[in-house]
Amino acid sequence: LGVALCLVLALPAAAQEVRLPAPQTKGALSLEQTLAQRRTWRSFQDDPLSLAQISQLLWAAYGVTGHKGSRALKTAPSAGALYPLDVYAVVGSVPGLAAGVYRFRPQGQALLPLMAGDRRQAAAQASLGQMWAAQAPVMLVITAEYARCTQRYGERGVRYTHIEAGCVAQNIFLQAEALGLKAGIIGAFRDQALAHALRLPSGHAPLLVMPVGRGR
Ligand SMILES: Cc1cc2nc3c(=O)[nH]c(=O)nc-3n(C[C@H](O)[C@H](O)[C@H](O)COP(=O)(O)O)c2cc1C
């Protein structure tokens, strides 16, 4: 027991996974309305987002919607169902969730803490100083681990990975609208600086940053 207790205590607190509320599959707005309303937003109120809203946005982005054998299938299409992307949440203001950087774990609808502390300003700074993005209570970051796709498809896997990131981004846009929220999208950032600011694992290349919150 003593050894077990020591092992538990030795684990960094940051390793604790956060289970998210179950996502909903019904909403108040039609798909057509969300498409008609969608715009890139660049000004946000400093209202917090709820854990349920974060959960819903992450599920829409890359959540599990079915299975084919033992393989999970997701909200976004993926060449060969290889799913080379990850979605990170740069959390600033979400009651019940400490500010920090988290990795979304689709299987289990959970967040894995990577880094403690509010990294929104650092992420906006790395985004060529687009500081408006740091107003949003949460920034979602889509990253690619190309090898998951290129080991089957070679160089063409890079193209497939980028196309998939676009699908995920649109899912986030439409879900934000359906929740009465707004999203921005940023492709202009310094790759290394952003990866460093968020302590992304090596091999996870950031592709898009999407601030989400209540629009101003
Ligand atoms: C791949 C990509 C990268 C983008 N990067 C940025 C960016 O760094 N900063 C920004 O303010 N908008 C960025 N945008 C948003 C575009 O400026 C915006 O989509 C375009 O002006 C059309 O406006 P709408 O999205 O509101 O319809 C990006 C859009 C895409 C698809």
mmCIF file of C-alpha atoms and ligand atoms in Angstrom:
data_model
loop_
_atom_site.group_PDB
_atom_site.id
_atom_site.type_symbol
_atom_site.label_atom_id
_atom_site.label_comp_id
_atom_site.label_asym_id
_atom_site.label_seq_id
_atom_site.Cartn_x
_atom_site.Cartn_y
_atom_site.Cartn_z
ATOM 1 C CA LEU A 1 0.000 0.000 0.000
ATOM 2 C CA GLY A 2 2.842 2.352 0.918
ATOM 3 C CA VAL A 3 4.524 1.839 -2.461
ATOM 4 C CA ALA A 4 1.202 2.286 -4.296
ATOM 5 C CA LEU A 5 0.527 5.518 -2.405
ATOM 6 C CA CYS A 6 4.007 6.808 -3.228
ATOM 7 C CA LEU A 7 3.430 6.049 -6.921
ATOM 8 C CA VAL A 8 0.090 7.886 -6.905
ATOM 9 C CA LEU A 9 1.613 10.885 -5.136
ATOM 10 C CA ALA A 10 4.536 10.866 -7.563
ATOM 11 C CA LEU A 11 2.190 11.311 -10.554
ATOM 12 C CA PRO A 12 2.010 14.974 -11.550
ATOM 13 C CA ALA A 13 -1.400 16.501 -10.778
ATOM 14 C CA ALA A 14 -1.445 17.615 -14.425
ATOM 15 C CA ALA A 15 -1.856 13.990 -15.542
ATOM 16 C CA GLN A 16 -5.443 13.846 -14.248
ATOM 17 C CA GLU A 17 -7.889 13.446 -17.119
ATOM 18 C CA VAL A 18 -11.027 15.638 -17.142
ATOM 19 C CA ARG A 19 -14.190 13.811 -18.198
ATOM 20 C CA LEU A 20 -16.486 16.126 -20.171
ATOM 21 C CA PRO A 21 -20.294 16.220 -20.065
ATOM 22 C CA ALA A 22 -22.005 14.088 -22.716
ATOM 23 C CA PRO A 23 -22.561 16.000 -25.980
ATOM 24 C CA GLN A 24 -26.045 16.669 -27.340
ATOM 25 C CA THR A 25 -27.262 15.717 -30.808
ATOM 26 C CA LYS A 26 -30.180 18.156 -30.874
ATOM 27 C CA GLY A 27 -29.977 21.927 -31.075
ATOM 28 C CA ALA A 28 -32.159 24.996 -31.470
ATOM 29 C CA LEU A 29 -30.780 26.245 -34.814
ATOM 30 C CA SER A 30 -31.119 24.512 -38.188
ATOM 31 C CA LEU A 31 -28.018 23.520 -40.160
ATOM 32 C CA GLU A 32 -29.127 26.009 -42.828
ATOM 33 C CA GLN A 33 -29.249 28.840 -40.290
ATOM 34 C CA THR A 34 -25.782 28.032 -38.951
ATOM 35 C CA LEU A 35 -24.411 28.042 -42.518
ATOM 36 C CA ALA A 36 -26.116 31.347 -43.332
ATOM 37 C CA GLN A 37 -24.839 32.993 -40.113
ATOM 38 C CA ARG A 38 -21.267 31.692 -40.021
ATOM 39 C CA ARG A 39 -18.614 34.433 -40.102
ATOM 40 C CA THR A 40 -15.045 34.707 -38.874
ATOM 41 C CA TRP A 41 -15.351 36.636 -35.596
ATOM 42 C CA ARG A 42 -12.556 38.817 -34.258
ATOM 43 C CA SER A 43 -14.053 40.377 -31.135
ATOM 44 C CA PHE A 44 -15.270 38.483 -28.072
ATOM 45 C CA GLN A 45 -16.955 39.265 -24.760
ATOM 46 C CA ASP A 46 -15.078 38.072 -21.697
ATOM 47 C CA ASP A 47 -17.962 35.812 -20.616
ATOM 48 C CA PRO A 48 -16.738 32.343 -19.669
ATOM 49 C CA LEU A 49 -17.732 29.231 -21.598
ATOM 50 C CA SER A 50 -19.294 26.338 -19.700
ATOM 51 C CA LEU A 51 -17.818 22.856 -19.563
ATOM 52 C CA ALA A 52 -20.882 21.655 -21.505
ATOM 53 C CA GLN A 53 -20.164 24.175 -24.293
ATOM 54 C CA ILE A 54 -16.485 23.145 -24.499
ATOM 55 C CA SER A 55 -17.522 19.509 -24.585
ATOM 56 C CA GLN A 56 -20.016 20.182 -27.377
ATOM 57 C CA LEU A 57 -17.464 22.135 -29.468
ATOM 58 C CA LEU A 58 -14.824 19.414 -29.108
ATOM 59 C CA TRP A 59 -17.296 16.681 -29.940
ATOM 60 C CA ALA A 60 -18.394 18.583 -33.055
ATOM 61 C CA ALA A 61 -14.750 19.078 -34.015
ATOM 62 C CA TYR A 62 -13.500 15.497 -33.778
ATOM 63 C CA GLY A 63 -15.802 13.501 -31.519
ATOM 64 C CA VAL A 64 -16.666 9.844 -31.850
ATOM 65 C CA THR A 65 -19.965 9.119 -33.618
ATOM 66 C CA GLY A 66 -19.690 5.396 -34.355
ATOM 67 C CA HIS A 67 -17.483 2.368 -34.774
ATOM 68 C CA LYS A 68 -16.319 0.182 -37.653
ATOM 69 C CA GLY A 69 -15.006 -2.947 -36.009
ATOM 70 C CA SER A 70 -12.712 -1.725 -33.259
ATOM 71 C CA ARG A 71 -12.028 1.619 -35.005
ATOM 72 C CA ALA A 72 -13.802 4.755 -33.821
ATOM 73 C CA LEU A 73 -15.376 6.940 -36.510
ATOM 74 C CA LYS A 74 -15.698 10.690 -36.007
ATOM 75 C CA THR A 75 -17.734 13.766 -36.892
ATOM 76 C CA ALA A 76 -15.158 14.700 -39.569
ATOM 77 C CA PRO A 77 -14.270 12.484 -42.543
ATOM 78 C CA SER A 78 -10.727 11.092 -42.646
ATOM 79 C CA ALA A 79 -8.825 9.462 -45.549
ATOM 80 C CA GLY A 80 -8.611 5.767 -44.667
ATOM 81 C CA ALA A 81 -10.134 6.573 -41.245
ATOM 82 C CA LEU A 82 -6.584 7.225 -40.015
ATOM 83 C CA TYR A 83 -7.401 10.440 -38.110
ATOM 84 C CA PRO A 84 -4.056 12.251 -38.206
ATOM 85 C CA LEU A 85 -5.326 15.288 -36.289
ATOM 86 C CA ASP A 86 -5.599 16.305 -32.649
ATOM 87 C CA VAL A 87 -7.564 19.139 -31.120
ATOM 88 C CA TYR A 88 -6.069 21.086 -28.223
ATOM 89 C CA ALA A 89 -7.980 23.512 -25.996
ATOM 90 C CA VAL A 90 -6.167 26.592 -24.720
ATOM 91 C CA VAL A 91 -8.437 27.310 -21.780
ATOM 92 C CA GLY A 92 -8.668 30.726 -20.168
ATOM 93 C CA SER A 93 -12.103 31.143 -18.666
ATOM 94 C CA VAL A 94 -14.192 28.006 -18.112
ATOM 95 C CA PRO A 95 -15.672 27.513 -14.617
ATOM 96 C CA GLY A 96 -14.741 24.053 -13.360
ATOM 97 C CA LEU A 97 -11.697 23.785 -15.641
ATOM 98 C CA ALA A 98 -8.340 25.222 -14.597
ATOM 99 C CA ALA A 99 -6.715 27.571 -17.117
ATOM 100 C CA GLY A 100 -4.215 25.585 -19.158
ATOM 101 C CA VAL A 101 -3.566 23.639 -22.322
ATOM 102 C CA TYR A 102 -5.433 20.368 -22.782
ATOM 103 C CA ARG A 103 -5.516 17.672 -25.452
ATOM 104 C CA PHE A 104 -8.949 16.378 -26.449
ATOM 105 C CA ARG A 105 -9.246 12.601 -26.193
ATOM 106 C CA PRO A 106 -12.217 11.755 -28.458
ATOM 107 C CA GLN A 107 -12.562 8.194 -27.144
ATOM 108 C CA GLY A 108 -13.973 8.881 -23.721
ATOM 109 C CA GLN A 109 -14.873 12.541 -24.470
ATOM 110 C CA ALA A 110 -12.147 13.751 -22.117
ATOM 111 C CA LEU A 111 -9.420 16.368 -21.788
ATOM 112 C CA LEU A 112 -5.828 15.501 -20.933
ATOM 113 C CA PRO A 113 -3.981 18.364 -19.220
ATOM 114 C CA LEU A 114 -0.675 19.257 -20.873
ATOM 115 C CA MET A 115 0.277 22.506 -19.239
ATOM 116 C CA ALA A 116 -1.113 24.648 -16.420
ATOM 117 C CA GLY A 117 -1.702 28.398 -16.695
ATOM 118 C CA ASP A 118 -3.409 30.766 -19.107
ATOM 119 C CA ARG A 119 -1.554 30.532 -22.463
ATOM 120 C CA ARG A 120 -4.000 32.564 -24.576
ATOM 121 C CA GLN A 121 -1.806 35.663 -24.746
ATOM 122 C CA ALA A 122 1.220 33.567 -25.678
ATOM 123 C CA ALA A 123 -0.777 31.791 -28.403
ATOM 124 C CA ALA A 124 -2.083 35.106 -29.784
ATOM 125 C CA GLN A 125 1.435 36.553 -29.698
ATOM 126 C CA ALA A 126 2.716 33.583 -31.721
ATOM 127 C CA SER A 127 -0.177 34.218 -34.130
ATOM 128 C CA LEU A 128 1.702 37.235 -35.485
ATOM 129 C CA GLY A 129 0.355 39.334 -32.607
ATOM 130 C CA GLN A 130 -3.355 38.821 -33.417
ATOM 131 C CA MET A 131 -4.195 39.700 -29.824
ATOM 132 C CA TRP A 132 -7.971 39.832 -30.442
ATOM 133 C CA ALA A 133 -7.848 36.033 -30.308
ATOM 134 C CA ALA A 134 -6.854 36.051 -26.627
ATOM 135 C CA GLN A 135 -10.161 37.775 -25.682
ATOM 136 C CA ALA A 136 -11.999 34.517 -26.304
ATOM 137 C CA PRO A 137 -12.408 32.285 -23.229
ATOM 138 C CA VAL A 138 -11.043 29.314 -25.188
ATOM 139 C CA MET A 139 -8.854 28.833 -28.248
ATOM 140 C CA LEU A 140 -9.048 25.491 -30.034
ATOM 141 C CA VAL A 141 -5.921 24.426 -31.901
ATOM 142 C CA ILE A 142 -5.986 21.777 -34.632
ATOM 143 C CA THR A 143 -2.688 19.930 -35.030
ATOM 144 C CA ALA A 144 -1.453 17.263 -37.453
ATOM 145 C CA GLU A 145 0.700 14.220 -36.906
ATOM 146 C CA TYR A 146 1.325 13.592 -40.616
ATOM 147 C CA ALA A 147 2.916 10.155 -40.207
ATOM 148 C CA ARG A 148 -0.427 8.633 -39.209
ATOM 149 C CA CYS A 149 -1.618 9.388 -42.763
ATOM 150 C CA THR A 150 1.600 9.482 -44.855
ATOM 151 C CA GLN A 151 2.652 5.999 -43.763
ATOM 152 C CA ARG A 152 -0.251 4.690 -45.843
ATOM 153 C CA TYR A 153 -0.613 7.374 -48.516
ATOM 154 C CA GLY A 154 2.911 8.770 -48.871
ATOM 155 C CA GLU A 155 3.228 12.481 -49.730
ATOM 156 C CA ARG A 156 -0.455 12.636 -50.680
ATOM 157 C CA GLY A 157 -1.217 12.046 -47.006
ATOM 158 C CA VAL A 158 -0.102 15.629 -46.335
ATOM 159 C CA ARG A 159 -2.834 16.902 -48.647
ATOM 160 C CA TYR A 160 -5.393 14.567 -47.047
ATOM 161 C CA THR A 161 -4.435 15.790 -43.590
ATOM 162 C CA HIS A 162 -4.913 19.447 -44.563
ATOM 163 C CA ILE A 163 -8.291 18.737 -46.159
ATOM 164 C CA GLU A 164 -9.397 16.986 -42.963
ATOM 165 C CA ALA A 165 -8.325 19.972 -40.857
ATOM 166 C CA GLY A 166 -10.618 22.148 -42.976
ATOM 167 C CA CYS A 167 -13.523 19.804 -42.260
ATOM 168 C CA VAL A 168 -12.810 19.965 -38.523
ATOM 169 C CA ALA A 169 -12.608 23.768 -38.621
ATOM 170 C CA GLN A 170 -15.982 24.050 -40.329
ATOM 171 C CA ASN A 171 -17.487 21.664 -37.754
ATOM 172 C CA ILE A 172 -16.256 24.026 -35.026
ATOM 173 C CA PHE A 173 -17.640 27.083 -36.824
ATOM 174 C CA LEU A 174 -21.081 25.528 -37.266
ATOM 175 C CA GLN A 175 -21.267 24.147 -33.735
ATOM 176 C CA ALA A 176 -20.283 27.544 -32.321
ATOM 177 C CA GLU A 177 -23.132 29.161 -34.280
ATOM 178 C CA ALA A 178 -25.590 26.506 -33.143
ATOM 179 C CA LEU A 179 -24.655 27.267 -29.508
ATOM 180 C CA GLY A 180 -25.134 31.019 -30.001
ATOM 181 C CA LEU A 181 -21.340 31.509 -29.915
ATOM 182 C CA LYS A 182 -18.847 32.835 -32.474
ATOM 183 C CA ALA A 183 -15.534 31.467 -33.715
ATOM 184 C CA GLY A 184 -12.486 32.940 -35.404
ATOM 185 C CA ILE A 185 -9.926 31.128 -37.517
ATOM 186 C CA ILE A 186 -6.200 31.787 -37.699
ATOM 187 C CA GLY A 187 -3.708 30.264 -40.082
ATOM 188 C CA ALA A 188 -1.156 33.059 -39.740
ATOM 189 C CA PHE A 189 1.191 32.058 -36.919
ATOM 190 C CA ARG A 190 4.815 31.109 -36.383
ATOM 191 C CA ASP A 191 4.684 27.308 -36.226
ATOM 192 C CA GLN A 192 7.620 26.812 -33.852
ATOM 193 C CA ALA A 193 6.636 29.674 -31.550
ATOM 194 C CA LEU A 194 3.058 28.417 -31.234
ATOM 195 C CA ALA A 195 4.120 24.793 -30.660
ATOM 196 C CA HIS A 196 6.560 26.011 -28.008
ATOM 197 C CA ALA A 197 4.047 28.348 -26.314
ATOM 198 C CA LEU A 198 1.540 25.479 -25.935
ATOM 199 C CA ARG A 199 4.163 22.805 -25.255
ATOM 200 C CA LEU A 200 2.759 20.661 -28.049
ATOM 201 C CA PRO A 201 4.309 17.192 -28.281
ATOM 202 C CA SER A 202 7.037 16.989 -30.940
ATOM 203 C CA GLY A 203 5.549 15.865 -34.248
ATOM 204 C CA HIS A 204 2.209 17.602 -33.597
ATOM 205 C CA ALA A 205 2.234 20.481 -36.090
ATOM 206 C CA PRO A 206 -0.287 23.274 -35.469
ATOM 207 C CA LEU A 207 -2.493 23.949 -38.526
ATOM 208 C CA LEU A 208 -5.291 26.219 -37.301
ATOM 209 C CA VAL A 209 -6.146 28.246 -34.207
ATOM 210 C CA MET A 210 -9.832 28.886 -33.510
ATOM 211 C CA PRO A 211 -10.825 31.256 -30.704
ATOM 212 C CA VAL A 212 -14.404 30.599 -29.560
ATOM 213 C CA GLY A 213 -16.638 32.646 -27.290
ATOM 214 C CA ARG A 214 -19.592 34.946 -27.098
ATOM 215 C CA GLY A 215 -19.294 37.469 -29.943
ATOM 216 C CA ARG A 216 -19.073 41.176 -29.319
HETATM 217 C C1 LIG B 1 -6.878 28.712 -43.791
HETATM 218 C C2 LIG B 1 -7.401 30.037 -43.294
HETATM 219 C C3 LIG B 1 -6.564 30.874 -42.578
HETATM 220 C C4 LIG B 1 -7.039 32.085 -42.056
HETATM 221 N N1 LIG B 1 -6.223 32.840 -41.277
HETATM 222 C C5 LIG B 1 -6.692 33.970 -40.705
HETATM 223 C C6 LIG B 1 -5.882 34.724 -39.806
HETATM 224 O O1 LIG B 1 -4.739 34.385 -39.513
HETATM 225 N N2 LIG B 1 -6.425 35.836 -39.248
HETATM 226 C C7 LIG B 1 -7.702 36.230 -39.508
HETATM 227 O O2 LIG B 1 -8.122 37.248 -38.963
HETATM 228 N N3 LIG B 1 -8.489 35.534 -40.358
HETATM 229 C C8 LIG B 1 -8.029 34.412 -40.952
HETATM 230 N N4 LIG B 1 -8.842 33.671 -41.780
HETATM 231 C C9 LIG B 1 -10.245 34.091 -42.000
HETATM 232 C C10 LIG B 1 -10.494 34.725 -43.363
HETATM 233 O O3 LIG B 1 -9.956 36.011 -43.370
HETATM 234 C C11 LIG B 1 -12.020 34.747 -43.578
HETATM 235 O O4 LIG B 1 -12.499 33.422 -43.636
HETATM 236 C C12 LIG B 1 -12.402 35.478 -44.861
HETATM 237 O O5 LIG B 1 -12.111 36.849 -44.747
HETATM 238 C C13 LIG B 1 -13.887 35.309 -45.185
HETATM 239 O O6 LIG B 1 -14.688 35.801 -44.105
HETATM 240 P P1 LIG B 1 -15.712 34.907 -43.295
HETATM 241 O O7 LIG B 1 -14.972 33.694 -42.762
HETATM 242 O O8 LIG B 1 -16.176 35.785 -42.169
HETATM 243 O O9 LIG B 1 -16.815 34.511 -44.198
HETATM 244 C C14 LIG B 1 -8.395 32.474 -42.296
HETATM 245 C C15 LIG B 1 -9.224 31.618 -43.038
HETATM 246 C C16 LIG B 1 -8.752 30.410 -43.504
HETATM 247 C C17 LIG B 1 -9.681 29.483 -44.244
#
